[in-house]
Short mmCIF file of C-alpha atoms and ligand atoms in Angstrom, two decimals:
data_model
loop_
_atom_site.label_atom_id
_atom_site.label_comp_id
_atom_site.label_asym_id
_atom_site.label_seq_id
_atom_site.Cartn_x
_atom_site.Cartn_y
_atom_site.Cartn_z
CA UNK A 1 140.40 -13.20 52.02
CA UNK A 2 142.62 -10.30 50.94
CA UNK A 3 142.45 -7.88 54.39
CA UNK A 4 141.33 -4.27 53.10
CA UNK A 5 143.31 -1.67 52.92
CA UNK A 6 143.30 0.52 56.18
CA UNK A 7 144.86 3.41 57.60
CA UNK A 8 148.28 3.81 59.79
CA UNK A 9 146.85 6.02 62.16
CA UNK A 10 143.90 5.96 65.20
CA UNK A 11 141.79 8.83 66.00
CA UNK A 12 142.70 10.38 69.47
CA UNK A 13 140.59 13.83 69.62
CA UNK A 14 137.12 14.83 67.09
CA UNK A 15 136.08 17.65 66.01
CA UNK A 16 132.15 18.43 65.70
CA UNK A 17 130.86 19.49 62.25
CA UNK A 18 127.34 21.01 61.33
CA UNK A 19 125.23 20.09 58.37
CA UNK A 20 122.92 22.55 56.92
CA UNK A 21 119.99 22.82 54.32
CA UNK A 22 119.77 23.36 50.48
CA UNK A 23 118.25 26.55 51.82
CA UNK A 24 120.61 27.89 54.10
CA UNK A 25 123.42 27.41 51.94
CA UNK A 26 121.55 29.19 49.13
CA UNK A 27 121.69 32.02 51.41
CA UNK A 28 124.96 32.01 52.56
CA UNK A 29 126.55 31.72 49.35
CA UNK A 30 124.55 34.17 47.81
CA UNK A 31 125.52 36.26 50.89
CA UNK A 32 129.29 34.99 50.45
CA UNK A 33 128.74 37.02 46.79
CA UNK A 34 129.56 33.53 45.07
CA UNK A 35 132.85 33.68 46.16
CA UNK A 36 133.55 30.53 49.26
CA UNK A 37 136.49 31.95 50.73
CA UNK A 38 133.92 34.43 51.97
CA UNK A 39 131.97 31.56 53.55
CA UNK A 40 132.18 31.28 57.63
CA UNK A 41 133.74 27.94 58.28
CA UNK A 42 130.64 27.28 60.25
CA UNK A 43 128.73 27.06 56.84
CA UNK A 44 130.72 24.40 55.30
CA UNK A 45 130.12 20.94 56.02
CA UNK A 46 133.40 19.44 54.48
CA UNK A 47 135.58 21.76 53.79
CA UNK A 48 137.98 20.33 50.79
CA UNK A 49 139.03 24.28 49.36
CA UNK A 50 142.61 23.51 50.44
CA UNK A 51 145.33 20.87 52.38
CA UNK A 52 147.31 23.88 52.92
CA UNK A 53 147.59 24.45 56.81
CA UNK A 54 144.66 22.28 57.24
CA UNK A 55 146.51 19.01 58.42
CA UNK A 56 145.61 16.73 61.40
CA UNK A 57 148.82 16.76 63.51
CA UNK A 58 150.03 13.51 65.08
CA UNK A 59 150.75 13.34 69.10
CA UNK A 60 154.35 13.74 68.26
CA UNK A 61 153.65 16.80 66.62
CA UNK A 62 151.04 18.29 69.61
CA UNK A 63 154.08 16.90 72.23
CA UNK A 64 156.57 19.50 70.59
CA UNK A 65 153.78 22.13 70.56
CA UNK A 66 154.16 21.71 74.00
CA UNK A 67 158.03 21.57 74.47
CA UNK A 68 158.43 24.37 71.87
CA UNK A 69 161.64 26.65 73.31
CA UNK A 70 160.15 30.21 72.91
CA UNK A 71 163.82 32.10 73.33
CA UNK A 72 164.12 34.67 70.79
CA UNK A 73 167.37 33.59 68.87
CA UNK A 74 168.74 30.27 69.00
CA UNK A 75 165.76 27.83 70.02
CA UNK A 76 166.22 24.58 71.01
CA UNK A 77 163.11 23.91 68.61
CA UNK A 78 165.16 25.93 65.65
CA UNK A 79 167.89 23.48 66.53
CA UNK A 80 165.87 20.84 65.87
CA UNK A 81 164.24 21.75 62.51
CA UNK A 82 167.65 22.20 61.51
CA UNK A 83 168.56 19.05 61.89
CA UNK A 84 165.84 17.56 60.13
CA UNK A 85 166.72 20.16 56.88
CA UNK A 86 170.03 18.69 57.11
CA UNK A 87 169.15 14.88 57.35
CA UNK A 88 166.33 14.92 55.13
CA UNK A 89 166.69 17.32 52.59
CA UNK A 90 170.27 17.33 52.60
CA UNK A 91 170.10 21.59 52.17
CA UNK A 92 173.28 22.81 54.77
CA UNK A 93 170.76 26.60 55.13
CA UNK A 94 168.06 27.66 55.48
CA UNK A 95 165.53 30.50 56.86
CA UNK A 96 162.36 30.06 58.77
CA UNK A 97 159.24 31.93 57.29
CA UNK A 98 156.04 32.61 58.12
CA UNK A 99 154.73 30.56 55.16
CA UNK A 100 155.52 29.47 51.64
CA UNK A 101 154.88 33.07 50.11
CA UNK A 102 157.02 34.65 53.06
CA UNK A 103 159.86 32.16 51.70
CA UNK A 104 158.92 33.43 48.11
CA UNK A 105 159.36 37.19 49.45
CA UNK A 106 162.46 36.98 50.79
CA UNK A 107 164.03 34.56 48.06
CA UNK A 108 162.92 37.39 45.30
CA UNK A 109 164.21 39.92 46.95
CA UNK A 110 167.53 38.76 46.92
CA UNK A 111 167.15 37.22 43.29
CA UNK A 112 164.66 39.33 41.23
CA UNK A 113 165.07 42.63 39.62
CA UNK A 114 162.68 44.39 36.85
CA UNK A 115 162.18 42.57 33.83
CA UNK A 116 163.38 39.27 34.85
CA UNK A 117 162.20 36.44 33.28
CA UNK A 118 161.66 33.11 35.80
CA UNK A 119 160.82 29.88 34.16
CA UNK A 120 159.19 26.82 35.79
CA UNK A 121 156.43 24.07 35.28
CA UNK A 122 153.69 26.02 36.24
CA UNK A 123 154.41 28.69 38.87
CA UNK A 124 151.66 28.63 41.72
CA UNK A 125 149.31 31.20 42.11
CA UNK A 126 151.59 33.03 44.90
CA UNK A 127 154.60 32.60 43.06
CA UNK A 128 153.70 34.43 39.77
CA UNK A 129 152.45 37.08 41.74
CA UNK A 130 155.35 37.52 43.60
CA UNK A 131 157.34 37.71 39.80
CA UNK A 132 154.71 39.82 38.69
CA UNK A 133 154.79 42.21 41.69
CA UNK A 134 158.07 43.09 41.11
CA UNK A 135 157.57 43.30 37.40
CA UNK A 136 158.99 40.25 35.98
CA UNK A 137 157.61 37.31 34.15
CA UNK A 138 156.89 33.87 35.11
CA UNK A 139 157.39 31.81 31.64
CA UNK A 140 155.21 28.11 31.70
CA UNK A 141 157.21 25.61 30.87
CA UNK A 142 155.64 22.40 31.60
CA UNK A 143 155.15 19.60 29.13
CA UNK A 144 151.83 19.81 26.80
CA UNK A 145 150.48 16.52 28.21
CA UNK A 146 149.44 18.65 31.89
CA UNK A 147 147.28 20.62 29.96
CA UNK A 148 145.14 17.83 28.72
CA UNK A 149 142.77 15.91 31.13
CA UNK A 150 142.06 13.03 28.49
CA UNK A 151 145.70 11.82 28.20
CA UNK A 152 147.23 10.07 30.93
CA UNK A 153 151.12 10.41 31.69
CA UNK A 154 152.75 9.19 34.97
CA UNK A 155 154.33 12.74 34.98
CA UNK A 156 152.20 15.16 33.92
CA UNK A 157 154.39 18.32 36.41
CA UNK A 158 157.54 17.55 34.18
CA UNK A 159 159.25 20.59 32.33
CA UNK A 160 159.52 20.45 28.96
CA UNK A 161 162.98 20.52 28.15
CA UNK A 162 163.25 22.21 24.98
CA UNK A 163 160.51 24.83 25.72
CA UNK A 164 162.85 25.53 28.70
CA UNK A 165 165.97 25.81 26.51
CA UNK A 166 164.58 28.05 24.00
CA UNK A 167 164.10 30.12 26.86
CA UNK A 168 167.21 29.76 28.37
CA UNK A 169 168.89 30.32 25.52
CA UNK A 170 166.98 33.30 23.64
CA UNK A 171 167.23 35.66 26.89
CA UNK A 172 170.72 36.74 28.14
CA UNK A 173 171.02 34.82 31.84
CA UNK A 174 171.47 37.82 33.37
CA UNK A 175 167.80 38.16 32.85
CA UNK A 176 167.06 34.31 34.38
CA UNK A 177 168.12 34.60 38.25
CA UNK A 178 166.56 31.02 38.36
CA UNK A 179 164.52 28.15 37.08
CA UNK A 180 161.58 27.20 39.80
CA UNK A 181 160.24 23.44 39.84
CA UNK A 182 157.41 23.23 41.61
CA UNK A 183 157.10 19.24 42.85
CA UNK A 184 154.52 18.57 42.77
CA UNK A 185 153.08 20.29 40.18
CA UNK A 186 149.90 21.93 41.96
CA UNK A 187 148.31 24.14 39.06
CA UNK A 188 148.71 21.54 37.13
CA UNK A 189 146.73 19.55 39.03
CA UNK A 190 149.02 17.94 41.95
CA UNK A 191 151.17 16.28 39.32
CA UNK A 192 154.15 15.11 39.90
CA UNK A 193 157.63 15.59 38.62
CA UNK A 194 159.60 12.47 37.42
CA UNK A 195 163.38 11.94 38.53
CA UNK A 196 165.48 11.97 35.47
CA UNK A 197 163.00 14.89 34.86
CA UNK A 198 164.66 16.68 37.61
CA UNK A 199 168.53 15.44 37.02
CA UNK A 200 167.57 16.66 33.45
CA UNK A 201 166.41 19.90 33.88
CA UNK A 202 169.40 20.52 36.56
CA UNK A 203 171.85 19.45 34.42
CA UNK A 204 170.37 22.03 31.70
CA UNK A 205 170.46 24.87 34.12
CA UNK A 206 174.19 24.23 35.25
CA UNK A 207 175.10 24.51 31.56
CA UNK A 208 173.45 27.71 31.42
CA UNK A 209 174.61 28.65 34.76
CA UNK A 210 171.06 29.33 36.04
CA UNK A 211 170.34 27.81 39.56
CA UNK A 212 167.25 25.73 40.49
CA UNK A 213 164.85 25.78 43.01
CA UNK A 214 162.14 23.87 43.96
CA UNK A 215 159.08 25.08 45.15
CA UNK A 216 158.73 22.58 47.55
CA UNK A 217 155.52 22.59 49.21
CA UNK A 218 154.32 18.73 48.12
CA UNK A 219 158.07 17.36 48.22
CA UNK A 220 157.03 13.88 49.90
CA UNK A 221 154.08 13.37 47.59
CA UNK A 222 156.29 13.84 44.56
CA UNK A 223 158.81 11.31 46.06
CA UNK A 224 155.93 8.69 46.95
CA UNK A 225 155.22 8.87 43.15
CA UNK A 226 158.71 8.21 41.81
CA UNK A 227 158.88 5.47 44.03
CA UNK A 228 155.74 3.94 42.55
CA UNK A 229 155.92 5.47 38.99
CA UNK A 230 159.47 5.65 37.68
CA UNK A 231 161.17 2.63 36.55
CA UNK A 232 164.44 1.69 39.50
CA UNK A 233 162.54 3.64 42.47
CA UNK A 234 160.37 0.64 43.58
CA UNK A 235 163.11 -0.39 46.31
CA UNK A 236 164.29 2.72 47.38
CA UNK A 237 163.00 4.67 50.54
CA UNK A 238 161.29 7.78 50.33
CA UNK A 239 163.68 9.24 52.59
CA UNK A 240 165.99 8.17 50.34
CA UNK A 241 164.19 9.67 47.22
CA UNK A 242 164.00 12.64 48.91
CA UNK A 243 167.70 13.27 49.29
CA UNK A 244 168.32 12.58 45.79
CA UNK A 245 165.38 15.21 44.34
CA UNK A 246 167.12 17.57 46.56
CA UNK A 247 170.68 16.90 45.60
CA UNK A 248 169.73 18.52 42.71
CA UNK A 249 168.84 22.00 43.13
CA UNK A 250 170.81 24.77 44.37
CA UNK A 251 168.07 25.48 46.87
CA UNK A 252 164.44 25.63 47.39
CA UNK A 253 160.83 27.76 48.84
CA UNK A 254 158.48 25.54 50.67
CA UNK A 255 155.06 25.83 52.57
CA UNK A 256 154.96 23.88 55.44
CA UNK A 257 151.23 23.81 55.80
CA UNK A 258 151.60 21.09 52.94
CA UNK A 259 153.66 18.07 53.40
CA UNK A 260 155.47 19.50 56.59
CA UNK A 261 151.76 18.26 57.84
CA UNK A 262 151.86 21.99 59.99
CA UNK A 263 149.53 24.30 60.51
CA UNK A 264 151.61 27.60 59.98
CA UNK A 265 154.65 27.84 58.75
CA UNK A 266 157.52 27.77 55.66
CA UNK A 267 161.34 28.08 54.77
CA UNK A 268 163.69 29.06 52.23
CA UNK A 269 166.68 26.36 52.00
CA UNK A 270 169.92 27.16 50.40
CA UNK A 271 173.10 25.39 49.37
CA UNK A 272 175.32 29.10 48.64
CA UNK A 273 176.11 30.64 51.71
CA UNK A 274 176.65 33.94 50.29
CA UNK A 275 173.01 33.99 48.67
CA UNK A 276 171.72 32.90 52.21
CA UNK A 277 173.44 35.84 53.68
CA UNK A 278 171.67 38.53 50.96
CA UNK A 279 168.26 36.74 51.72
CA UNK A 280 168.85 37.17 55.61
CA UNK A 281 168.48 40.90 55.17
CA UNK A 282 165.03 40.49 54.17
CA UNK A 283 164.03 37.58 56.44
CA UNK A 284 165.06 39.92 59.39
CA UNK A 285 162.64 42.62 57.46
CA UNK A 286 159.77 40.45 56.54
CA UNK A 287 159.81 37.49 58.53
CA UNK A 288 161.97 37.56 61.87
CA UNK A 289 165.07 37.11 63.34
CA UNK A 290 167.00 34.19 61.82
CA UNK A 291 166.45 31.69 63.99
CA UNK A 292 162.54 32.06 64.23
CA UNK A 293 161.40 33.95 60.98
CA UNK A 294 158.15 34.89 61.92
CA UNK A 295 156.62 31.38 63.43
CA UNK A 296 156.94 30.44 67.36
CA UNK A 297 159.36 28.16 68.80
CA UNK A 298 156.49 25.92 68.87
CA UNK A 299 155.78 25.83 65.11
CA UNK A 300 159.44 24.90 64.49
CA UNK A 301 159.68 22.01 66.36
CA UNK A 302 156.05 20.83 64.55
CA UNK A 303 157.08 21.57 61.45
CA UNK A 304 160.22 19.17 62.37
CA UNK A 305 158.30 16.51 63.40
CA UNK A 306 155.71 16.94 60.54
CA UNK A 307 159.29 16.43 58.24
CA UNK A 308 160.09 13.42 60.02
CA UNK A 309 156.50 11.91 59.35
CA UNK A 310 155.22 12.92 56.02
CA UNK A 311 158.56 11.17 54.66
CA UNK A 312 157.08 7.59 55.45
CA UNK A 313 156.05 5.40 53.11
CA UNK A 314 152.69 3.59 55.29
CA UNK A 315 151.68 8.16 55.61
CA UNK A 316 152.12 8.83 52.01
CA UNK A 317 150.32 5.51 51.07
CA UNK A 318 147.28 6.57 52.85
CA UNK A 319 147.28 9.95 51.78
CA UNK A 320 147.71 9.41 48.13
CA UNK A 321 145.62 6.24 48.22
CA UNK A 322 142.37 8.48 49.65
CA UNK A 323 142.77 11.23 47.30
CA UNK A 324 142.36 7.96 44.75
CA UNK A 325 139.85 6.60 46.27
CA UNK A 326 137.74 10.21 45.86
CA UNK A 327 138.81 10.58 42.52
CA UNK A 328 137.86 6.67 41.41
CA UNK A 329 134.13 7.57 43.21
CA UNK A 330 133.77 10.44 41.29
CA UNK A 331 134.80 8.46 38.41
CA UNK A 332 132.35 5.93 38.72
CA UNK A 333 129.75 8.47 38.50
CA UNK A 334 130.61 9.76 35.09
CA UNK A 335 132.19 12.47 36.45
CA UNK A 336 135.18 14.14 34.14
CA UNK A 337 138.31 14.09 36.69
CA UNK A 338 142.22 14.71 36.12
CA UNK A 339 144.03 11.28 35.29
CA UNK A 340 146.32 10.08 36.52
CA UNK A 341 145.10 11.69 40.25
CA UNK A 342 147.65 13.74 41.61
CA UNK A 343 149.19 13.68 45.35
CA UNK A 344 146.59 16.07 47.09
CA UNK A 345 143.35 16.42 45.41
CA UNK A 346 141.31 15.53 43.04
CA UNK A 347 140.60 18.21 39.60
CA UNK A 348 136.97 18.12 38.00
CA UNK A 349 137.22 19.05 34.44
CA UNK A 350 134.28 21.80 34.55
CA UNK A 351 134.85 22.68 30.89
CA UNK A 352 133.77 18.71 30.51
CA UNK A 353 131.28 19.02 33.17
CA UNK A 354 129.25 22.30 31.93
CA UNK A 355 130.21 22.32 28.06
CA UNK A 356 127.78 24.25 27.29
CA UNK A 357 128.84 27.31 29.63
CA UNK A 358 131.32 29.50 28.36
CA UNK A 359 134.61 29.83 29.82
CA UNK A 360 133.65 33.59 30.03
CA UNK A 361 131.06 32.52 32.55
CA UNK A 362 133.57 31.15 34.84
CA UNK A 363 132.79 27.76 34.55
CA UNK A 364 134.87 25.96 37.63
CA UNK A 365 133.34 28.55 39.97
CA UNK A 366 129.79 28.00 38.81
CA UNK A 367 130.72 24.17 39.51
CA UNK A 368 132.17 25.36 43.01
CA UNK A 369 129.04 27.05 43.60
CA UNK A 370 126.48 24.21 42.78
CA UNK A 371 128.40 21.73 44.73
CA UNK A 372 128.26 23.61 47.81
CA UNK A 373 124.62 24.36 47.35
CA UNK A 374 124.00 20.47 47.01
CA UNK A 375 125.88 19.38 49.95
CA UNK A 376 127.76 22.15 52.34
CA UNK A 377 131.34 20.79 50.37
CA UNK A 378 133.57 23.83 49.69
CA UNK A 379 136.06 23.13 46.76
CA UNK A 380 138.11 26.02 45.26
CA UNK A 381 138.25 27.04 41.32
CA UNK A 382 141.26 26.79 39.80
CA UNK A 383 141.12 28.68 36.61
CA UNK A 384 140.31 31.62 34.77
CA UNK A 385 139.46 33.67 38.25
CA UNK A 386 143.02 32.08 39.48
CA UNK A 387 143.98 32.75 36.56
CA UNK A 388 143.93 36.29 37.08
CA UNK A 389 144.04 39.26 34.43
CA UNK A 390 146.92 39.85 32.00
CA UNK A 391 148.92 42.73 33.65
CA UNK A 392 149.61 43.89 29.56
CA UNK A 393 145.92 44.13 28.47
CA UNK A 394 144.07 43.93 31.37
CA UNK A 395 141.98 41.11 30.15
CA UNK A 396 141.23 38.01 31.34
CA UNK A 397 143.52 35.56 30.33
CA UNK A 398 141.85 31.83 29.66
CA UNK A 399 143.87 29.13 30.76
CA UNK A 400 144.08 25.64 29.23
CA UNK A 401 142.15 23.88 32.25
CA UNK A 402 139.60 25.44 34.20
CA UNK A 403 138.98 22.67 37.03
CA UNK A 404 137.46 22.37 40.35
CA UNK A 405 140.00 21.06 43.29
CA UNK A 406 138.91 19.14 45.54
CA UNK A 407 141.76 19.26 48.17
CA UNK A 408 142.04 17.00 51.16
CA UNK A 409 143.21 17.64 54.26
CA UNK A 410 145.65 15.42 55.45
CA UNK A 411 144.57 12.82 57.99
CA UNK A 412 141.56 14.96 58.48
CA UNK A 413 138.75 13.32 56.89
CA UNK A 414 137.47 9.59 56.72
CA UNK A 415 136.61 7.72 53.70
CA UNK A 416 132.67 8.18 54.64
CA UNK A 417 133.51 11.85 53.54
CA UNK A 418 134.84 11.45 50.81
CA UNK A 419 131.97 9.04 49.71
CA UNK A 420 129.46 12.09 50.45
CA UNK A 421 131.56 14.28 48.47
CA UNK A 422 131.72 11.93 45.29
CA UNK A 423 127.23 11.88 45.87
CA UNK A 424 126.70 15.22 46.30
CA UNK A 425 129.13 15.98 42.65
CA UNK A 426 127.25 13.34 41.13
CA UNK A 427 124.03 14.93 42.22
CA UNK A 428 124.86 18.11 40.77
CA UNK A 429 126.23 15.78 37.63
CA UNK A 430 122.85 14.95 37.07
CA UNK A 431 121.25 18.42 37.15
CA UNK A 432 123.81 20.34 35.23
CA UNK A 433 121.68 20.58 31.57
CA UNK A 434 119.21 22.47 34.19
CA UNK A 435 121.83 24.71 35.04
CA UNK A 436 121.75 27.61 32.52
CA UNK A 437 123.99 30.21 33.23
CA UNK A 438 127.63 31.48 34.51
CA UNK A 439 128.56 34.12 36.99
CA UNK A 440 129.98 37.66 36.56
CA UNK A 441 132.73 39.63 38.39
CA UNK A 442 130.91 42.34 40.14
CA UNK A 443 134.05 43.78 41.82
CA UNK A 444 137.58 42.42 42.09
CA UNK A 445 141.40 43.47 43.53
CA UNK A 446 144.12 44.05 40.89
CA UNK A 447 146.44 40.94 41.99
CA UNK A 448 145.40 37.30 43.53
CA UNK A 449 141.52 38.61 43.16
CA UNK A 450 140.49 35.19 43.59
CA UNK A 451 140.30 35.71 47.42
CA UNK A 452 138.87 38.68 47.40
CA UNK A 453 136.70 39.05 44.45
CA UNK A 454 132.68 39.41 44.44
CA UNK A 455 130.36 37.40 41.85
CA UNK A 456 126.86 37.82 40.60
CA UNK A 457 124.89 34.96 38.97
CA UNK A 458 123.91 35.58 35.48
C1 PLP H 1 150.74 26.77 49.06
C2 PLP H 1 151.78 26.91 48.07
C3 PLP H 1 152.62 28.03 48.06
C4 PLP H 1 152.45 29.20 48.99
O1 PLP H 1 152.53 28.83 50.31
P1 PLP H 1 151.69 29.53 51.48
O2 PLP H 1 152.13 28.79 52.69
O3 PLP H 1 150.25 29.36 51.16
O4 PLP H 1 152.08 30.96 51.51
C5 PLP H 1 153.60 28.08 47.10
N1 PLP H 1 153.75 27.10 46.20
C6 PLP H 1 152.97 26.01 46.18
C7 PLP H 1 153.18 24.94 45.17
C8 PLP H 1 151.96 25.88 47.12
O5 PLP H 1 151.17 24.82 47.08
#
């Protein structure tokens, strides 16, 4: 007999959860004003609305939390994660940062002025507001293909290379500080970013003397899919793959509560040392000294570790392969997902799941809603509430997909959960022609209102 797939890892410590009723999570939610980042943790019975921050360290990771060198400048455990930048993303600076927006901050601060235009393959949520903020433009340049759930591509994060020339090339450069690719591609649904995409886009931006950056938050996941996707990757380590993504770009932003498997924590890497010397200003503002930027000595030497371990092929196989196994469950039901499924979650197609309520209605937050009521699982809506209002007109602004994520925690949850998960969706599958109406914004903040916002049913 073939022997089953099963994980690299053993359980050493557990963590109780609470189940609740249909009735109690009525109340809650309706309490919560429709809006689940407003639910107590204590409410939700698995909690899928992000992977960010939400990892299961390893013992390696809890043994530096407990070696951490707390000095102000110059840690040992700053030492450390400096090392790792070096070896395994090949970048000769960088900055410690609270967390991926912190890197954002600083990085824009240094780069961005009024009226800038920045393009990329789908800036995340964070990142357009941080060009928006400072009243610039974040320009969309990822290939058509993302924005379909029907068709299936083995790259669906790539950058369309000729939408990203007519921009390059109808705006004087002085207006493009840089070109951000975010690997993977999370608002488009975790997708990832081929190679040659990568050398290809680079090699545009160097003849437009534009750098490139990578938003770098799901680095290892994007390199576990060239190995398995793109054609002369199969032998090559991801450590390997890794190095060669980064030898690309003239720097990079990245959250470490993503594939650095941390809790807290983020960086901005650079390969100018001039440019790393403007953005030091504002780390020591924002962030930190240099050395710490804003996390403990503690964090840096997890974040080190996490480095170390989320590069592995036996992790990444695991990971990726349960976010599959949700998305092949859900599947199986009927259930309209993303294909191919992407490195980190799984993305229900609500405009297939509820077509007959309107994208006005916000449609993946009604879904988001109904699947918590059915079984205590908290997913997040990505789409026209993420989407946020056009800072021109002031209206909402209807994007392409309008999806549910399901995002899983790495090494968090077992394969019994995500089992539940695919049930509960079905369950609510079943009952959707019963489920009339949308919701309505009863009161919302001017920028990221997603986390903020309250909701009425209609
Ligand atoms: C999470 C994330 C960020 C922002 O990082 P935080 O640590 O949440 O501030 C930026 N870009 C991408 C692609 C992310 O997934």
């Amino acid at each position: 007999m073939k022997l089953p797939y099963a994980e690299p890892y053993r359980i050493k410590t557990v963590e109780m959860i609470r189940r609740s009723t249909t009735d109690e999570r009525k109340r809650w939610i309706r309490e919560a004003r429709y809006n689940l980042f407003n639910l107590k943790s204590d409410y939700v019975f698995i909690d899928l609305l992000t992977d960010s921050g939400t990892n299961a360290m390893s013992d390696r990771q809890w043994a530096e939390i407990m070696t951490g060198d707390e000095s102000y400048a110059g840690a040992r455990s700053y030492y450390k994660l400096k090392e790792r930048v070096e070896e395994i993303l090949g970048m000769p600076y960088f900055l410690p940062t609270h967390q991926g927006r912190a890197a954002e901050n600083v990085l824009f601060s240094a780069l961005l002025k009024e009226g800038d235009i920045v393009p990329g393959n789908a800036h995340f949520d964070t990142t357009k507001g941080h060009i928006e903020f400072r009243k610039a433009r974040a320009v969309d340049c990822t290939i058509d293909e993302a924005f379909d759930t029907t068709v299936s591509h083995p790259f669906k994060g790539n950058i369309d290379l000729e939408k990203l020339e007519t921009v390059l090339k109808s705006n004087s450069t002085e207006k493009i500080p840089l070109v951000i690719l975010t690997v993977t591609c999370n608002s488009a649904g975790g997708q990832p970013v081929s190679m040659r995409n990568i050398r290809e886009t680079a090699e545009l931006c160097r003849r437009y003397k534009v750098p490139l950056f990578f938003d770098a938050a799901r680095f290892a996941e994007n390199a576990y899919f060239i190995k398995v996707r793109e054609e002369g990757y199969s032998s090559k380590s991801i450590k390997e793959i890794v190095r060669e993504m980064f030898s690309h770009v003239d720097g990079f932003t990245m959250s470490a509560k993503k594939d650095a498997i941390a809790n807290i924590g983020g960086m901005v890497g650079f390969r100018d040392e001039e440019l790393k010397k403007k953005a030091s200003v504002f780390n020591i503002m924002f962030e930190g000294y240099l050395t710490y930027g804003g996390l403990a000595g503690r964090d840096l030497g997890a974040l080190a570790q996490g480095l170390d371990e989320s590069t592995e092929f036996d992790y990444l196989e695991s990971r990726i392969g349960q976010v599959a196994y949700l998305g092949e469950k859900c599947k199986a039901l009927g259930i309209p997902v993303q294909e191919p499924f992407g490195g980190h979650a799984v993305f229900v197609d609500a405009k297939r799941f509820f077509p007959h309520i309107p994208q006005a209605e916000y449609t993946a937050q009604l879904l988001a809603v109904e699947l918590y009521i059915e079984g205590g699982v908290r997913g997040v809506e990505i789409g026209t509430l993420l989407a946020d209002r056009d800072p021109e007109t002031g209206k909402d602004r209807y994007p392409k997909l309008e999806l549910l994520r399901l995002a899983i925690p790495r090494r968090v949850y077992t394969n019994n959960h995500m089992d539940y998960t695919a049930a509960a969706l079905g369950n609510v599958f079943e009952r959707r022609e019963s489920i009339k109406n949308g919701l309505k914004i009863v009161k919302e903040a001017p920028i990221l209102r997603h986390f903020t916002m309250e909701l009425e049913r209609l």
